[in-house]
Coordinates of C-alpha atoms in Angstrom, one line a residue:
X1 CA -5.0 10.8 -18.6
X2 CA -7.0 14.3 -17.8
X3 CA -10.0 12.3 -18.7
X4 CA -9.1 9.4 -16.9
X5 CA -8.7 11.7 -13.8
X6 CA -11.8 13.5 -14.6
X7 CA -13.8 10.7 -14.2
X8 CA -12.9 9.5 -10.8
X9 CA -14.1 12.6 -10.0
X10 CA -17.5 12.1 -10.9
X11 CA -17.1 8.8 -9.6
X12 CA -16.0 9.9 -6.2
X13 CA -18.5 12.7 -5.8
X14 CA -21.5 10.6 -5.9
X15 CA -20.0 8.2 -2.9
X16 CA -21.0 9.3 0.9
X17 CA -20.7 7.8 4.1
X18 CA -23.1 5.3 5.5
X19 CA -24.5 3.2 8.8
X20 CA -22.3 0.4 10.2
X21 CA -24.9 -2.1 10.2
X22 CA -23.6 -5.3 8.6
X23 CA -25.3 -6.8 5.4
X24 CA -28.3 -8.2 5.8
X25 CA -27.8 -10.8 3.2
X26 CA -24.7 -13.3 2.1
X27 CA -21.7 -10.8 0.6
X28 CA -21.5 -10.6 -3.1
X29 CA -18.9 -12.7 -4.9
X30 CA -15.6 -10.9 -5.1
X31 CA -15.0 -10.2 -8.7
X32 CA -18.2 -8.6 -8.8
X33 CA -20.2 -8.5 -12.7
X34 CA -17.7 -6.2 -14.1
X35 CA -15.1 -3.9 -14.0
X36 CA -14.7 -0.1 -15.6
X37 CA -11.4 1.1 -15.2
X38 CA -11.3 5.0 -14.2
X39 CA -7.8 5.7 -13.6
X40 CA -3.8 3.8 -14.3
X41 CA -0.6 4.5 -14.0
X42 CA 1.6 2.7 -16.5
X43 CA 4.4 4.1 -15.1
X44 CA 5.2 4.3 -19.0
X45 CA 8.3 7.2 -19.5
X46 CA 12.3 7.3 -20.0
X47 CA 14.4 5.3 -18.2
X48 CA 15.5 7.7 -14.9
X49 CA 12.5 10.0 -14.9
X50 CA 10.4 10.6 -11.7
X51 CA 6.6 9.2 -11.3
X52 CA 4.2 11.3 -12.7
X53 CA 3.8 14.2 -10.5
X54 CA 0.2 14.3 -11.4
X55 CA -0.3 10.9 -9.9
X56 CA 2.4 10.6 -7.0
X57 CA 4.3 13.0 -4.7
X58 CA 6.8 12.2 -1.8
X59 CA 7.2 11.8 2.0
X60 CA 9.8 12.8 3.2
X61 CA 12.4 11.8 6.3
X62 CA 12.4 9.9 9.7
X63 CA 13.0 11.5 12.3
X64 CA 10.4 14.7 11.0
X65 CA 8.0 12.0 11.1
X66 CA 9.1 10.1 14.7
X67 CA 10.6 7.3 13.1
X68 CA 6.9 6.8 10.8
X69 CA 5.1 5.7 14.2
X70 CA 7.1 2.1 13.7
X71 CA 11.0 2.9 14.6
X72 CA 11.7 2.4 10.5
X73 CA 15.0 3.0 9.6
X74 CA 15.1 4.4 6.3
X75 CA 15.2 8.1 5.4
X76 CA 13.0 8.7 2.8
X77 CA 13.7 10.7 -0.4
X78 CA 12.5 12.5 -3.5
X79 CA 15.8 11.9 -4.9
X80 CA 15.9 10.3 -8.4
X81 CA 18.1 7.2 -6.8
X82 CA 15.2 5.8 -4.3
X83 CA 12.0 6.3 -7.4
X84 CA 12.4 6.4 -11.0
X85 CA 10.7 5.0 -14.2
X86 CA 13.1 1.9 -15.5
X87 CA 12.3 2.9 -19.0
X88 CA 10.3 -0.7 -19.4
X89 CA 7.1 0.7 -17.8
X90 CA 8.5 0.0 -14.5
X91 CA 8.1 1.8 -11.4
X92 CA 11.4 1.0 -9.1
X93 CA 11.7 2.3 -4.9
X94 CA 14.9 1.5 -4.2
X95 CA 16.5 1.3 -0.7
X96 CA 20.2 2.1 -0.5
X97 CA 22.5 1.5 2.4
X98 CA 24.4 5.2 2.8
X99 CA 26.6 5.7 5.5
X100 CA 24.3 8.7 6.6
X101 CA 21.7 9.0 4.9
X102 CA 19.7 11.9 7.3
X103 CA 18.1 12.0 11.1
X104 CA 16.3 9.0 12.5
X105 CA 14.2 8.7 15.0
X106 CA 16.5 7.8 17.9
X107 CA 18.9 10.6 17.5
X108 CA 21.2 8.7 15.2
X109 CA 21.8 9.1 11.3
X110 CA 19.9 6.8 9.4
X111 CA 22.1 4.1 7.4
X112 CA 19.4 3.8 4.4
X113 CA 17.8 5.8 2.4
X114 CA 14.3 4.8 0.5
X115 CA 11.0 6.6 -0.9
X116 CA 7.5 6.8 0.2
X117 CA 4.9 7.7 -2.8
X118 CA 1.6 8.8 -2.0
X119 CA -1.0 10.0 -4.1
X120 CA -3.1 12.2 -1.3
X121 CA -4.3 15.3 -2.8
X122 CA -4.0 14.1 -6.5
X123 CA -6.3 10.6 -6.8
X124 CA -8.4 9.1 -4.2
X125 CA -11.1 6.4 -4.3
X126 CA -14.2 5.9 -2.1
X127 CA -15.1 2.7 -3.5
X128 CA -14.2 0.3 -6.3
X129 CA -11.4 -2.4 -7.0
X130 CA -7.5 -1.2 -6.3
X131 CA -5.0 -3.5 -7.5
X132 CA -1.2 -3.3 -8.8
X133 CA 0.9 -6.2 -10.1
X134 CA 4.2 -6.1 -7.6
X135 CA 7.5 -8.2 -7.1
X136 CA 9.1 -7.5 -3.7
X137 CA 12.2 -7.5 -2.4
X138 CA 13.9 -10.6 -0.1
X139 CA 15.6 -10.5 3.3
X140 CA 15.9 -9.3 6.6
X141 CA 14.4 -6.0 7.8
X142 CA 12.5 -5.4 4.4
X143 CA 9.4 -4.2 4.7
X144 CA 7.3 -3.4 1.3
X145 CA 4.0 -2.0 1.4
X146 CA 1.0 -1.0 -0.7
X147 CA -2.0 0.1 0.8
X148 CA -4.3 2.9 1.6
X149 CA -5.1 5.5 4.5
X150 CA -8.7 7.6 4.7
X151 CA -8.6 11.5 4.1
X152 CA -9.6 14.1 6.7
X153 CA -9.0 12.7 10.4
X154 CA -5.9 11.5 12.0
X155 CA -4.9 7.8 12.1
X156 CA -6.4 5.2 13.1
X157 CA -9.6 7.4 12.9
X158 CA -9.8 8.0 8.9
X159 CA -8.8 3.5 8.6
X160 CA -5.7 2.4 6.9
X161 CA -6.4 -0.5 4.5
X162 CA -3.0 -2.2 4.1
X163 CA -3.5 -4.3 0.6
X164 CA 0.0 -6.0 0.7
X165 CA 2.6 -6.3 3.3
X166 CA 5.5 -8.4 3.1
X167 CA 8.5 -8.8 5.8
X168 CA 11.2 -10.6 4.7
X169 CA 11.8 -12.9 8.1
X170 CA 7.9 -14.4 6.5
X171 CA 9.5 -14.9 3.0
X172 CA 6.4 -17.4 1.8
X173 CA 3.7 -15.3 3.0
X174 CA 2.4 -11.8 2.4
X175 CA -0.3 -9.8 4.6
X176 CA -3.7 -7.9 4.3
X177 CA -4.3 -5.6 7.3
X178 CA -7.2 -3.2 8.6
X179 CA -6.7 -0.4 10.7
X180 CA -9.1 1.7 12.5
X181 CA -10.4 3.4 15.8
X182 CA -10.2 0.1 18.4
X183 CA -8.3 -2.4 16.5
X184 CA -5.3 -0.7 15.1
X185 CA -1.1 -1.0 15.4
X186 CA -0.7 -4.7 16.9
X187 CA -4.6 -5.1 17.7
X188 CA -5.0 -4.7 14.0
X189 CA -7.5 -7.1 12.0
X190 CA -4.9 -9.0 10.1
X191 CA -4.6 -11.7 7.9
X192 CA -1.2 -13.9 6.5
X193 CA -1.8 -15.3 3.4
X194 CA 0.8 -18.0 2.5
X195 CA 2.2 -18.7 -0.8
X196 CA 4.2 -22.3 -0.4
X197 CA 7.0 -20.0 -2.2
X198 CA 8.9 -16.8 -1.9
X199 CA 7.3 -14.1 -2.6
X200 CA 9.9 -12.3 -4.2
X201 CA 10.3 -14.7 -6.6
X202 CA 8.3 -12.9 -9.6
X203 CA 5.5 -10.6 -9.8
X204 CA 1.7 -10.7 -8.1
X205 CA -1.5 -8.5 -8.4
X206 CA -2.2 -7.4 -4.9
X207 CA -6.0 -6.6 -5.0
X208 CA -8.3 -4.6 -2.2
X209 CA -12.4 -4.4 -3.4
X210 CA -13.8 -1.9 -1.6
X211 CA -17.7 -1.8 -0.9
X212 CA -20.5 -0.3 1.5
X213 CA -19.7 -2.0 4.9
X214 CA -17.5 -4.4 2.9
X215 CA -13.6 -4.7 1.9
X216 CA -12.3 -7.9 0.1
X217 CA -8.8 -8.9 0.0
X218 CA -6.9 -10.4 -3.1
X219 CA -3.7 -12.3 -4.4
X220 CA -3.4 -12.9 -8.3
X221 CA -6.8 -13.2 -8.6
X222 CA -7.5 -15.1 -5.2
X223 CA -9.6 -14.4 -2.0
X224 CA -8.2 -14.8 1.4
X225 CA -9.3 -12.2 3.5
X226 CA -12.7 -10.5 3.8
X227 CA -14.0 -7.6 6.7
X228 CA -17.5 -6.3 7.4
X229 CA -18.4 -4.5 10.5
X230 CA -19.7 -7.1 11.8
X231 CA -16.5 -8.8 12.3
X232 CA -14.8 -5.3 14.0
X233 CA -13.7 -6.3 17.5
X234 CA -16.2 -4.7 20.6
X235 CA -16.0 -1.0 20.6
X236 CA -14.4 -0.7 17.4
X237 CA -15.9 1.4 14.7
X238 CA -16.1 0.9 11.2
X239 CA -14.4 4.0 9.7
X240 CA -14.1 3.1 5.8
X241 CA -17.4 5.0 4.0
X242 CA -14.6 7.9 2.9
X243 CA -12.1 8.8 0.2
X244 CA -9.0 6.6 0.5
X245 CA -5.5 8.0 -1.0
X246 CA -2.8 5.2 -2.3
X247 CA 0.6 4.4 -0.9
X248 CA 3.7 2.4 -2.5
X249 CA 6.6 2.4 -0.1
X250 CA 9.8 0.1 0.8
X251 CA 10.7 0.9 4.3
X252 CA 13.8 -1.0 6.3
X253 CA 13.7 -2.0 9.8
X254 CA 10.9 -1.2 12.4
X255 CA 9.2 -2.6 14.9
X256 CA 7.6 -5.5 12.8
X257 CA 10.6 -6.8 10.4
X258 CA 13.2 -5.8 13.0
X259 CA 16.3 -4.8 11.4
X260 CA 18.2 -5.5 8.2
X261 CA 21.1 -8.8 9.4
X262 CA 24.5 -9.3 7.5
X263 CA 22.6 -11.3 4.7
X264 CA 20.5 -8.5 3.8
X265 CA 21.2 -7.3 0.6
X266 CA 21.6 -4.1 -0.9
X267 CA 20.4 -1.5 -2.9
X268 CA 17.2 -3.4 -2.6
X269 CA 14.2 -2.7 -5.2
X270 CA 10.5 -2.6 -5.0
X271 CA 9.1 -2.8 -9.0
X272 CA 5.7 -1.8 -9.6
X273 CA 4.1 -2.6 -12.9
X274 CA 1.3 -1.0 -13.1
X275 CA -1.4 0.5 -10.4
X276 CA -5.0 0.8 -11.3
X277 CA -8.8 1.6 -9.8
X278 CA -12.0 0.3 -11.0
X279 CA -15.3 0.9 -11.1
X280 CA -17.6 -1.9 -10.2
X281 CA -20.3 -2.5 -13.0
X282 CA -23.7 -3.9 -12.1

């Protein structure tokens, strides 16, 4: 894995910023000529054990973070109980309803508790292809996300690229999202992608390809969703020519999915099979 790690290195410190002009010329197909993968995790390991800390560390709280910007209702942990290996080469967040679970945002304890990996300061892409294979949780007030913020500047300024979304009231349909300086929160450029099924029903590869002036958005192998300046609203600026770090979290309530109803069921589980960054080969 050293290797691995070594090499999206080099790979990342040959990639720089650029213009916002938009392509000249028709976009490249999405999948590209080929594919060099430069880093994975497995999540291979004993059933119980944490992520790799090599790869992942935690967020912590609510109320320490104003309530994550979206009046969420989780606290978040590094406790073994919220993220932990299944022992299958399985990643599980899990959500659990606890009578007070630590401060939220308005004042009150928080009745869940869940966990917010990120891998800022330990992998990072600039460009490339980021996908993992996912099933979701179902019903009210869930909200499972994987997706992507830029280092070095505050948000919306360093873009968030949100490659999956879901919010159980939309239980058919999942969500690709960009974020940046003029079109961010509920001005955001985003797109529902629906499935004709639940979601939560089995497993998907959620896929972002990122490229110059160009970011390309994915289900099981699929296209629905694709950005270039050129499409950025007026006065918005195109923000994404930087190192991106990864996120995989399963927040409850908020300002989107409102909050968890009587139906909602609990301990509720994210799984992650597998996470992984390419490099594109032409």
């Amino acid at each position: 894995m050293r290797a691995l790690l070594l090499t999206l290195g080099a790979l990342l410190a040959g990639c720089g910023g650029g213009s916002v002009a938009a392509p000249a010329s028709a976009p490249a197909p999405a999948d590209g000529a080929g594919w060099k993968l430069v880093w994975s995790d497995e999540f291979d390991g004993p059933a119980g054990s944490a992520p790799n800390p090599a790869h992942w560390h935690s967020n912590l709280g609510n109320r320490e973070a104003d309530g994550w910007g979206n009046h969420e209702l989780q606290y978040y942990t590094p406790a073994p109980r919220n993220a932990f290996l299944d022992g299958q080469g399985r990643l599980v967040i899990r959500a659990e309803k606890v009578a007070d679970a630590g401060p939220c945002w308005n004042g009150r304890p928080c009745g869940y508790t869940s966990a917010r990996l990120v891998t800022e300061g330990r992998v990072r892409y600039t460009y490339g292809k980021v996908e993992a294979r996912i099933r979701v949780p179902a019903g009210q007030g869930i909200w499972p996300a994987f997706w992507s913020l830029g280092e070095g500047l505050p948000w919306p300024h360093a873009g968030e690229i949100d490659i999956m979304e879901y919010v159980g009231q939309t239980p058919a349909t999942i969500y690709g999202t960009l974020h940046g300086p003029g079109y961010s929160g509920a001005q955001s450029l985003n797109q529902p992608h629906p499935l004709g099924a639940p979601v939560a029903d089995d497993f998907h590869v959620f896929t972002v390809i990122k490229r110059p002036h160009e970011i390309i958005w994915l289900m099981d192998g699929v296209e629905y969703h694709r950005l270039t300046p050129a499409r950025l609203p007026a006065g918005g600026s195109w923000v994404f020519e930087r190192p991106f770090f990864l996120i995989l979290n399963l927040a409850i309530g908020g300002d989107w999915p409102g909050p968890p109803d009587e139906r909602t069921v609990f301990p509720a589980q994210m799984t992650v099979d597998w996470v992984r960054i390419y490099e594109e080969q032409r």
